[in-house]
Short mmCIF file of C-alpha atoms and ligand atoms in Angstrom, two decimals:
data_model
loop_
_atom_site.label_atom_id
_atom_site.label_comp_id
_atom_site.label_asym_id
_atom_site.label_seq_id
_atom_site.Cartn_x
_atom_site.Cartn_y
_atom_site.Cartn_z
CA MET A 944 95.87 -32.71 14.09
CA LYS A 945 92.55 -31.05 14.87
CA VAL A 946 91.22 -29.81 18.20
CA VAL A 947 87.44 -30.26 18.51
CA LYS A 948 85.36 -28.61 21.17
CA PHE A 949 81.75 -29.44 21.97
CA GLY A 950 79.46 -26.91 23.63
CA GLY A 951 77.01 -27.72 26.42
CA SER A 952 73.98 -28.31 24.19
CA SER A 953 76.13 -30.70 22.09
CA LEU A 954 76.74 -32.82 25.20
CA ALA A 955 73.45 -32.42 27.02
CA ASN A 956 72.26 -36.06 26.89
CA GLY A 957 73.12 -39.54 25.58
CA GLU A 958 71.93 -38.83 22.05
CA ALA A 959 73.98 -35.66 21.86
CA PHE A 960 77.02 -37.60 23.13
CA GLN A 961 76.46 -40.14 20.35
CA ASN A 962 76.43 -37.37 17.72
CA ALA A 963 79.63 -35.93 19.18
CA ILE A 964 81.28 -39.37 19.16
CA ASN A 965 80.27 -39.91 15.53
CA ILE A 966 81.94 -36.62 14.67
CA ILE A 967 85.12 -37.35 16.67
CA THR A 968 85.59 -40.79 15.18
CA ALA A 969 84.70 -39.83 11.58
CA ASP A 970 88.08 -38.11 11.10
CA PRO A 971 91.37 -39.57 12.41
CA GLU A 972 92.79 -36.03 12.57
CA ARG A 973 90.34 -35.20 15.38
CA ARG A 974 92.58 -36.20 18.25
CA VAL A 975 92.08 -33.60 20.96
CA VAL A 976 88.56 -33.20 22.33
CA VAL A 977 87.40 -30.46 24.70
CA THR A 978 84.12 -30.83 26.58
CA SER A 979 81.74 -28.31 28.11
CA ALA A 980 79.43 -29.29 30.96
CA PRO A 981 76.05 -30.79 29.96
CA GLY A 982 73.86 -27.91 28.83
CA LYS A 983 70.11 -27.52 28.40
CA ARG A 984 68.14 -30.44 26.90
CA PHE A 985 65.06 -28.26 26.38
CA ALA A 986 64.30 -24.55 26.74
CA THR A 987 63.32 -24.60 30.44
CA ASP A 988 66.10 -27.02 31.48
CA THR A 989 69.01 -25.93 33.74
CA LYS A 990 72.66 -26.19 32.68
CA VAL A 991 74.82 -28.36 34.93
CA THR A 992 77.09 -25.32 35.50
CA ASP A 993 74.12 -23.46 37.00
CA LEU A 994 73.23 -26.48 39.15
CA LEU A 995 76.82 -26.51 40.41
CA ILE A 996 76.59 -22.81 41.26
CA SER A 997 73.54 -23.60 43.33
CA TYR A 998 75.43 -26.52 44.98
CA ALA A 999 78.27 -24.09 45.83
CA ASN A 1000 75.86 -21.52 47.26
CA LYS A 1001 74.13 -24.14 49.41
CA THR A 1002 77.52 -25.28 50.70
CA ILE A 1003 78.48 -21.70 51.59
CA ALA A 1004 75.11 -21.17 53.30
CA ASN A 1005 75.36 -24.50 55.14
CA GLU A 1006 72.15 -25.76 53.55
CA ASP A 1007 71.43 -29.38 52.63
CA PRO A 1008 72.61 -29.86 49.02
CA THR A 1009 71.33 -33.47 48.57
CA LYS A 1010 68.62 -32.59 46.05
CA VAL A 1011 70.85 -30.56 43.77
CA VAL A 1012 73.71 -33.09 44.02
CA ASP A 1013 71.29 -35.84 42.95
CA GLU A 1014 70.13 -33.68 40.06
CA ILE A 1015 73.70 -33.03 38.92
CA PHE A 1016 74.79 -36.64 39.21
CA GLY A 1017 71.54 -37.76 37.54
CA ARG A 1018 72.60 -35.89 34.38
CA TYR A 1019 75.84 -37.90 34.11
CA GLN A 1020 74.12 -41.12 35.12
CA ALA A 1021 71.55 -40.77 32.34
CA ILE A 1022 74.30 -40.26 29.75
CA GLY A 1023 76.22 -43.29 31.09
CA ALA A 1024 73.02 -45.39 31.01
CA TYR A 1025 72.43 -44.46 27.35
CA PHE A 1026 75.72 -46.23 26.55
CA ASP A 1027 75.16 -49.10 29.04
CA LEU A 1028 78.20 -47.97 30.99
CA PRO A 1029 78.50 -50.19 34.12
CA VAL A 1030 77.34 -48.13 37.11
CA GLU A 1031 80.52 -48.74 39.09
CA LYS A 1032 82.48 -46.82 36.44
CA LEU A 1033 80.63 -43.70 37.52
CA ALA A 1034 81.48 -44.12 41.21
CA PRO A 1035 84.63 -41.92 41.04
CA LEU A 1036 82.55 -39.11 39.50
CA LYS A 1037 80.03 -39.27 42.32
CA GLU A 1038 82.81 -39.37 44.91
CA ARG A 1039 84.42 -36.24 43.51
CA LEU A 1040 81.10 -34.45 43.46
CA LEU A 1041 80.32 -35.38 47.06
CA ALA A 1042 83.82 -34.48 48.25
CA LEU A 1043 83.71 -30.90 46.92
CA PRO A 1044 82.45 -29.32 50.18
CA GLU A 1045 85.19 -31.07 52.21
CA LYS A 1046 88.09 -29.47 50.31
CA LYS A 1047 89.96 -26.43 51.60
CA TYR A 1048 89.62 -23.23 49.56
CA PRO A 1049 91.39 -19.89 50.04
CA ASN A 1050 87.95 -18.22 50.02
CA ASN A 1051 84.42 -18.67 48.68
CA ASN A 1052 85.34 -17.36 45.23
CA TYR A 1053 87.73 -20.27 44.82
CA LEU A 1054 85.12 -22.63 46.21
CA LEU A 1055 82.63 -21.42 43.59
CA ALA A 1056 85.21 -21.79 40.80
CA THR A 1057 86.07 -25.36 41.81
CA PHE A 1058 82.43 -26.42 41.98
CA LYS A 1059 81.71 -24.84 38.59
CA ALA A 1060 84.75 -26.43 36.92
CA HIS A 1061 83.47 -29.88 37.82
CA GLY A 1062 80.71 -29.65 35.23
CA GLU A 1063 83.35 -29.96 32.51
CA ARG A 1064 85.72 -32.16 34.53
CA LEU A 1065 83.12 -34.86 35.12
CA ASN A 1066 81.86 -34.61 31.54
CA ALA A 1067 85.35 -35.09 30.06
CA HIS A 1068 85.93 -38.04 32.36
CA LEU A 1069 82.59 -39.52 31.31
CA MET A 1070 83.35 -38.99 27.61
CA ALA A 1071 86.68 -40.83 28.02
CA LEU A 1072 84.95 -43.74 29.83
CA ILE A 1073 82.31 -44.01 27.10
CA LEU A 1074 84.87 -43.92 24.28
CA GLN A 1075 86.91 -46.63 26.06
CA GLN A 1076 83.81 -48.75 26.47
CA LEU A 1077 83.15 -48.37 22.73
CA GLY A 1078 86.65 -49.70 22.06
CA TYR A 1079 88.55 -46.47 21.35
CA ARG A 1080 91.87 -45.60 22.90
CA ALA A 1081 90.84 -42.51 24.83
CA ARG A 1082 92.63 -40.72 27.67
CA PHE A 1083 91.09 -38.25 30.10
CA VAL A 1084 93.60 -35.42 30.64
CA THR A 1085 93.15 -32.75 33.30
CA PRO A 1086 94.43 -29.15 33.05
CA GLU A 1087 96.69 -30.04 36.01
CA GLU A 1088 98.45 -32.73 33.96
CA ALA A 1089 98.68 -30.66 30.79
CA GLY A 1090 99.93 -27.58 32.69
CA ILE A 1091 97.16 -25.10 31.84
CA ARG A 1092 98.20 -22.28 34.14
CA VAL A 1093 95.98 -19.28 34.78
CA THR A 1094 95.83 -16.06 36.79
CA GLY A 1095 94.60 -16.13 40.39
CA THR A 1096 91.26 -14.54 39.52
CA PRO A 1097 89.11 -17.54 40.39
CA ASN A 1098 86.03 -16.88 38.26
CA ASN A 1099 87.52 -14.76 35.53
CA ALA A 1100 90.92 -16.28 34.85
CA CYS A 1101 93.32 -15.51 32.01
CA VAL A 1102 95.81 -17.98 30.63
CA LEU A 1103 99.47 -17.52 31.61
CA ALA A 1104 102.27 -17.74 29.04
CA GLU A 1105 103.92 -20.68 30.78
CA THR A 1106 100.95 -22.82 29.68
CA TYR A 1107 102.38 -22.88 26.17
CA GLU A 1108 105.79 -23.90 27.45
CA ASN A 1109 104.12 -26.74 29.40
CA LEU A 1110 102.05 -27.83 26.41
CA SER A 1111 105.14 -27.94 24.21
CA HIS A 1112 106.42 -30.77 26.47
CA PHE A 1113 103.11 -32.59 26.60
CA SER A 1114 103.45 -35.87 24.75
CA PHE A 1115 100.78 -38.20 23.43
CA ASN A 1116 100.51 -41.23 21.21
CA LYS A 1117 99.50 -40.95 17.59
CA ASP A 1118 96.57 -43.33 17.98
CA GLU A 1119 94.99 -42.02 21.17
CA LEU A 1120 92.16 -39.56 21.70
CA LEU A 1121 92.77 -36.98 24.41
CA ILE A 1122 89.71 -35.75 26.27
CA PHE A 1123 90.17 -32.44 28.11
CA PRO A 1124 87.66 -30.61 30.29
CA GLY A 1125 87.12 -27.03 29.12
CA PHE A 1126 86.53 -23.88 31.18
CA TYR A 1127 89.30 -24.00 33.80
CA GLY A 1128 92.97 -23.98 34.59
CA ILE A 1129 95.23 -24.10 37.63
CA THR A 1130 96.58 -21.02 39.39
CA LEU A 1131 100.24 -20.69 40.37
CA ALA A 1132 99.26 -21.52 43.95
CA GLY A 1133 97.65 -24.73 42.69
CA HIS A 1134 93.95 -23.86 42.85
CA ILE A 1135 91.24 -24.24 40.24
CA ALA A 1136 90.15 -21.04 38.48
CA THR A 1137 87.57 -20.86 35.70
CA PHE A 1138 87.45 -18.59 32.71
CA SER A 1139 84.40 -16.35 32.35
CA ARG A 1140 81.10 -18.04 31.42
CA GLY A 1141 81.19 -19.86 28.11
CA GLY A 1142 84.93 -20.26 28.62
CA SER A 1143 85.33 -23.81 27.30
CA ASP A 1144 85.88 -22.13 23.93
CA ILE A 1145 89.01 -20.59 25.48
CA THR A 1146 90.41 -23.97 26.56
CA GLY A 1147 89.90 -25.27 23.01
CA ALA A 1148 91.80 -22.31 21.59
CA ILE A 1149 94.64 -22.68 24.12
CA LEU A 1150 95.07 -26.35 23.23
CA ALA A 1151 94.83 -25.62 19.50
CA ARG A 1152 97.64 -23.10 19.85
CA GLY A 1153 99.75 -25.02 22.36
CA LEU A 1154 99.52 -28.39 20.57
CA HIS A 1155 99.88 -26.82 17.08
CA ALA A 1156 96.55 -27.92 15.64
CA SER A 1157 95.94 -27.38 11.93
CA ILE A 1158 92.40 -26.24 12.76
CA TYR A 1159 90.19 -25.62 15.79
CA GLU A 1160 86.70 -27.04 15.19
CA ASN A 1161 84.12 -25.57 17.52
CA PHE A 1162 80.90 -27.62 17.52
CA THR A 1163 77.77 -25.87 18.70
CA ASP A 1164 74.04 -25.93 17.94
CA VAL A 1165 73.76 -23.61 14.93
CA ASP A 1166 74.68 -24.21 11.27
CA ALA A 1167 76.82 -21.09 11.08
CA ILE A 1168 77.41 -17.66 12.51
CA TYR A 1169 74.92 -15.36 10.82
CA ALA A 1170 75.31 -11.82 9.51
CA ALA A 1171 72.74 -10.66 12.09
CA ASN A 1172 71.07 -12.12 15.15
CA PRO A 1173 68.30 -14.52 13.93
CA ASN A 1174 66.10 -13.29 16.80
CA VAL A 1175 66.21 -9.81 15.29
CA VAL A 1176 66.39 -10.42 11.52
CA ASP A 1177 64.41 -13.20 9.78
CA ASN A 1178 66.62 -15.77 8.07
CA PRO A 1179 69.85 -13.80 8.10
CA GLN A 1180 72.61 -14.83 5.72
CA PRO A 1181 75.16 -17.30 7.12
CA ILE A 1182 78.75 -16.05 7.15
CA ALA A 1183 80.95 -18.52 5.23
CA LYS A 1184 84.26 -16.89 6.14
CA MET A 1185 85.39 -13.95 8.23
CA THR A 1186 88.58 -12.66 9.83
CA TYR A 1187 89.59 -12.95 13.46
CA ARG A 1188 89.18 -9.23 13.98
CA GLU A 1189 85.72 -9.17 12.41
CA MET A 1190 84.69 -11.91 14.83
CA ARG A 1191 86.26 -10.04 17.72
CA GLU A 1192 84.33 -6.84 16.90
CA LEU A 1193 81.05 -8.71 16.40
CA SER A 1194 81.32 -10.85 19.50
CA TYR A 1195 82.15 -7.78 21.57
CA ALA A 1196 78.69 -6.37 20.91
CA GLY A 1197 76.70 -9.58 21.19
CA PHE A 1198 77.54 -12.36 18.71
CA SER A 1199 77.68 -14.97 21.44
CA VAL A 1200 78.24 -18.13 19.38
CA PHE A 1201 81.98 -17.96 19.99
CA HIS A 1202 83.64 -16.50 23.11
CA ASP A 1203 85.57 -13.35 22.17
CA GLU A 1204 88.51 -14.13 24.50
CA ALA A 1205 88.97 -17.48 22.74
CA LEU A 1206 90.10 -15.65 19.62
CA ILE A 1207 93.34 -14.49 21.21
CA PRO A 1208 95.17 -17.87 21.48
CA ALA A 1209 93.92 -18.75 17.99
CA ILE A 1210 95.29 -15.47 16.61
CA GLU A 1211 98.61 -15.93 18.42
CA GLY A 1212 98.93 -19.45 17.05
CA ASN A 1213 97.51 -18.59 13.63
CA VAL A 1214 95.04 -21.46 13.96
CA PRO A 1215 91.90 -21.13 11.79
CA ILE A 1216 88.61 -21.72 13.60
CA ASN A 1217 85.64 -23.55 12.12
CA VAL A 1218 82.33 -23.07 13.95
CA LYS A 1219 80.05 -26.00 13.05
CA ASN A 1220 76.77 -27.63 14.05
CA THR A 1221 76.94 -30.93 15.96
CA ASN A 1222 73.50 -31.84 14.60
CA ASN A 1223 74.42 -30.99 11.03
CA PRO A 1224 78.16 -31.62 10.75
CA GLU A 1225 78.19 -31.90 6.97
CA LYS A 1226 77.35 -28.18 6.68
CA PRO A 1227 80.50 -26.09 6.19
CA GLY A 1228 79.78 -23.76 9.13
CA THR A 1229 81.75 -20.52 9.48
CA MET A 1230 85.51 -20.25 9.02
CA ILE A 1231 87.35 -17.61 11.07
CA VAL A 1232 90.75 -16.94 9.54
CA PRO A 1233 93.74 -14.56 9.62
CA ASP A 1234 93.21 -11.48 7.44
CA LYS A 1235 96.02 -12.43 5.08
CA ASP A 1236 93.90 -15.41 3.94
CA PHE A 1237 90.78 -13.34 3.37
CA GLN A 1238 89.29 -11.66 0.32
CA PRO A 1239 86.00 -9.95 1.25
CA THR A 1240 83.10 -10.68 -1.07
CA ASP A 1241 80.54 -8.52 0.77
CA ILE A 1242 80.88 -4.91 1.91
CA ILE A 1243 79.77 -5.73 5.41
CA THR A 1244 80.11 -9.08 7.13
CA GLY A 1245 77.74 -8.55 10.02
CA VAL A 1246 75.70 -6.07 12.03
CA VAL A 1247 74.95 -6.40 15.69
CA SER A 1248 73.61 -4.31 18.55
CA GLY A 1249 74.70 -4.35 22.17
CA LYS A 1250 72.08 -2.92 24.51
CA HIS A 1251 73.98 -2.99 27.75
CA PHE A 1252 75.60 0.42 27.59
CA ALA A 1253 75.21 3.79 29.25
CA ALA A 1254 76.80 7.11 28.32
CA LEU A 1255 78.10 10.01 30.38
CA TYR A 1256 77.94 13.21 28.35
CA LEU A 1257 79.98 16.23 29.46
CA HIS A 1258 80.04 19.70 27.95
CA LYS A 1259 82.49 22.39 28.94
CA TYR A 1260 83.58 25.43 26.96
CA LEU A 1261 87.28 25.43 26.04
CA LEU A 1262 87.59 21.79 27.04
CA ASN A 1263 90.14 21.41 24.24
CA LYS A 1264 92.44 23.93 25.96
CA GLN A 1265 92.47 22.23 29.38
CA ALA A 1266 95.40 19.90 29.92
CA GLY A 1267 94.54 16.81 31.95
CA PHE A 1268 90.75 17.11 31.72
CA THR A 1269 90.21 13.59 30.39
CA LEU A 1270 92.86 12.23 32.71
CA ARG A 1271 91.00 13.55 35.76
CA ILE A 1272 87.76 11.88 34.63
CA LEU A 1273 89.52 8.60 33.98
CA GLN A 1274 91.19 8.77 37.38
CA ILE A 1275 87.76 8.97 39.01
CA LEU A 1276 86.59 5.96 37.00
CA ALA A 1277 89.78 4.03 37.78
CA LYS A 1278 89.38 4.74 41.50
CA HIS A 1279 86.05 2.89 41.33
CA ASN A 1280 87.54 0.14 39.15
CA ILE A 1281 85.42 1.11 36.14
CA SER A 1282 86.84 0.76 32.65
CA TYR A 1283 85.35 2.78 29.82
CA GLU A 1284 84.30 1.26 26.51
CA HIS A 1285 84.48 4.21 24.10
CA MET A 1286 85.16 7.92 24.37
CA PRO A 1287 84.23 10.02 21.31
CA SER A 1288 85.03 13.70 21.84
CA GLY A 1289 84.43 17.10 20.23
CA ILE A 1290 85.83 20.59 20.83
CA ASP A 1291 83.82 21.30 23.97
CA ASP A 1292 82.20 17.89 24.53
CA ILE A 1293 83.07 14.38 25.48
CA THR A 1294 80.91 11.26 25.75
CA ILE A 1295 82.14 8.34 27.79
CA ILE A 1296 80.41 5.08 27.01
CA LEU A 1297 80.37 2.51 29.78
CA ASP A 1298 79.23 -1.06 30.25
CA ARG A 1299 76.00 -0.64 32.23
CA ASN A 1300 76.21 -4.21 33.57
CA ALA A 1301 79.42 -3.31 35.41
CA ILE A 1302 77.95 -0.34 37.32
CA ASP A 1303 75.08 -0.33 39.79
CA ASP A 1304 72.77 2.66 40.34
CA GLN A 1305 74.54 3.74 43.50
CA LEU A 1306 77.86 3.86 41.70
CA VAL A 1307 76.31 5.94 38.91
CA ASP A 1308 75.41 8.59 41.50
CA VAL A 1309 78.83 8.45 43.13
CA ILE A 1310 80.81 8.90 39.91
CA CYS A 1311 78.49 11.60 38.56
CA ASN A 1312 78.86 13.55 41.82
CA GLU A 1313 82.61 13.19 41.90
CA ILE A 1314 82.96 14.27 38.28
CA GLN A 1315 80.66 17.24 38.88
CA GLU A 1316 82.80 18.39 41.80
CA GLU A 1317 86.17 17.71 40.24
CA ILE A 1318 85.51 18.99 36.71
CA ASN A 1319 82.63 21.39 37.18
CA PRO A 1320 81.30 20.86 33.63
CA ASP A 1321 78.76 23.27 32.08
CA ARG A 1322 76.55 20.27 31.47
CA LEU A 1323 76.61 16.69 32.72
CA GLU A 1324 74.11 14.13 31.48
CA TRP A 1325 73.79 10.44 32.30
CA ILE A 1326 72.14 8.55 29.44
CA ASP A 1327 70.86 5.13 30.42
CA ASN A 1328 69.44 2.67 27.89
CA TYR A 1329 72.17 3.38 25.41
CA ALA A 1330 72.85 0.88 22.65
CA ILE A 1331 75.73 0.47 20.27
CA ILE A 1332 75.31 -0.88 16.77
CA MET A 1333 78.48 -2.31 15.26
CA VAL A 1334 78.60 -2.57 11.49
CA VAL A 1335 81.60 -4.75 10.71
CA GLY A 1336 83.29 -5.72 7.46
CA GLU A 1337 86.77 -5.97 5.99
CA GLY A 1338 85.02 -5.04 2.73
CA MET A 1339 84.31 -1.50 4.02
CA ARG A 1340 87.95 -0.56 4.22
CA ASN A 1341 88.54 0.65 0.71
CA ARG A 1342 85.00 1.66 -0.02
CA VAL A 1343 83.66 5.20 -0.34
CA GLY A 1344 80.15 6.07 0.82
CA VAL A 1345 79.46 3.16 3.17
CA ILE A 1346 78.52 5.53 5.98
CA ASN A 1347 75.79 6.94 3.76
CA ASP A 1348 74.33 3.45 3.21
CA ILE A 1349 74.33 2.89 6.95
CA LEU A 1350 72.78 6.20 7.96
CA MET A 1351 70.17 6.55 5.20
CA PRO A 1352 68.01 3.60 6.30
CA LEU A 1353 68.16 4.89 9.88
CA ALA A 1354 67.02 8.35 8.81
CA GLU A 1355 64.20 6.77 6.79
CA LYS A 1356 63.01 5.01 9.96
CA ASN A 1357 63.41 8.18 12.00
CA ILE A 1358 65.99 6.59 14.31
CA ALA A 1359 68.08 9.07 16.29
CA VAL A 1360 71.86 8.64 16.12
CA PRO A 1361 73.52 10.46 19.02
CA MET A 1362 77.00 9.12 18.25
CA ILE A 1363 79.05 7.82 15.34
CA ASN A 1364 82.54 6.46 15.79
CA GLN A 1365 84.62 5.51 12.82
CA GLY A 1366 88.32 5.66 12.41
CA ALA A 1367 90.08 3.76 15.13
CA SER A 1368 89.17 0.45 13.58
CA ARG A 1369 88.96 0.64 9.83
CA ILE A 1370 86.67 -2.36 9.62
CA THR A 1371 83.93 -1.16 11.98
CA ILE A 1372 81.52 1.72 12.11
CA MET A 1373 80.01 2.14 15.52
CA ILE A 1374 76.65 3.87 15.87
CA GLY A 1375 75.28 4.99 19.23
CA THR A 1376 71.50 4.83 19.54
CA TYR A 1377 68.82 4.24 22.19
CA ASP A 1378 68.04 0.67 23.09
CA ILE A 1379 64.37 0.87 22.01
CA ASP A 1380 65.58 1.66 18.47
CA ALA A 1381 68.42 -0.87 18.37
CA ASP A 1382 66.65 -3.87 16.79
CA GLU A 1383 64.91 -1.72 14.19
CA ALA A 1384 68.26 -0.12 13.35
CA VAL A 1385 69.92 -3.53 12.89
CA ARG A 1386 67.09 -4.66 10.59
CA ALA A 1387 67.27 -1.47 8.54
CA ILE A 1388 71.05 -1.70 8.06
CA TYR A 1389 70.95 -5.44 7.39
CA HIS A 1390 68.31 -5.08 4.67
CA ARG A 1391 70.19 -2.24 3.01
CA PHE A 1392 73.30 -4.40 2.57
CA PHE A 1393 71.84 -7.87 2.19
CA ALA A 1394 68.53 -7.16 0.44
CA ASN A 1395 69.32 -9.47 -2.44
N1 LIG B 1158 79.90 -24.61 31.30
C1 LIG B 1158 80.41 -23.27 31.30
C2 LIG B 1158 79.28 -22.28 31.21
O1 LIG B 1158 78.12 -22.66 31.20
C3 LIG B 1158 81.45 -23.05 30.27
C4 LIG B 1158 81.07 -23.38 28.86
O2 LIG B 1158 80.01 -23.96 28.63
O3 LIG B 1158 81.83 -23.05 27.95
O4 LIG B 1158 79.54 -21.11 31.20
#
């Protein structure tokens, strides 16, 4: 049995639905389908999830939401009309949408999560109705029914272990198609909570693990995952196969085709993932597999830059002799609920790399002041506009001299490298640089390894 998940652009209009249905019905093993909310139909279009966020905000602000509700419902209506679905079949979808403001929520964060989740809920319902109308035996299944249980963090939920226990009791007929909405689960108190944005990938992975799929097919709008971002490198090489941990390292820094948190259930269940293109399903796409099934053919698999970092540099003589120095810094960060990303250190120096998106300017001042007072370093520097380049490849592990091939092209381009981190993960070399140099650095490294 295969789990197939379709992203928002693969379900954005009637035509896209038709492509998805062709894919689902072409293979009898494709039995479990996960839907995203309708995405963008053209570059300036708005995703239904974003329209629902605006509906939630209008509800909270007591503003008239009629226009945005009509826009949201219009998206589903147009898809239904493409398949000549009788209008009365869509009435329950409209009712649910209109009833959202009337429900009781513990607070506005839960309200927002419930509104957002309806993008996928209504789309899964619609997909089931269309498949039924076309004569297929299709069943719309909600996370409530299947027992997808998540933490009580309404807009950033994590799956709870009991989900897998619930899914092990979930029964279905051999000849039916199950249509699940992605992106959300139910908290222990019975409320809707969504995963982080792009989280329908996570639902697909949970179902693939919990229902013991032989493969998790993730349909999106690109032919493959590429060895570098196509907006940075012209015609990068597609990746035919990579390991879970390579994907994890690459998606951490910016490979956004597949949600990094969605890897975890797949890893736990040992389910291979195939990322494929809905508009080009005969292409093989990219396989993401356990490392035991992988023989690297290239030295590196991919190179990516993340530009959303900042670094706090501290210098203090005899830092290596002071017990608890790092602990005191981390306590200050923890007090402000800040997690650090990386922390390379030397004899008298330490650099703490942080996610800049998680810290506002005011907080930068507060933590720098507190660290100055508490630690009294000889030098404290805040470096904004920091970027991290991740060079990832299982093929690097037993190879001598890779670091030279990475650094030489950077030196040739005169790109400064304030930090190198290699060691903790034997399949990644992490290079700190400044964000203005990041794209050039990616191009230089890519061309060194993939020139031919
Ligand atoms: N619709 C949600 C989002 O836009 C989840 C997803 O598409 O996976 O983030």
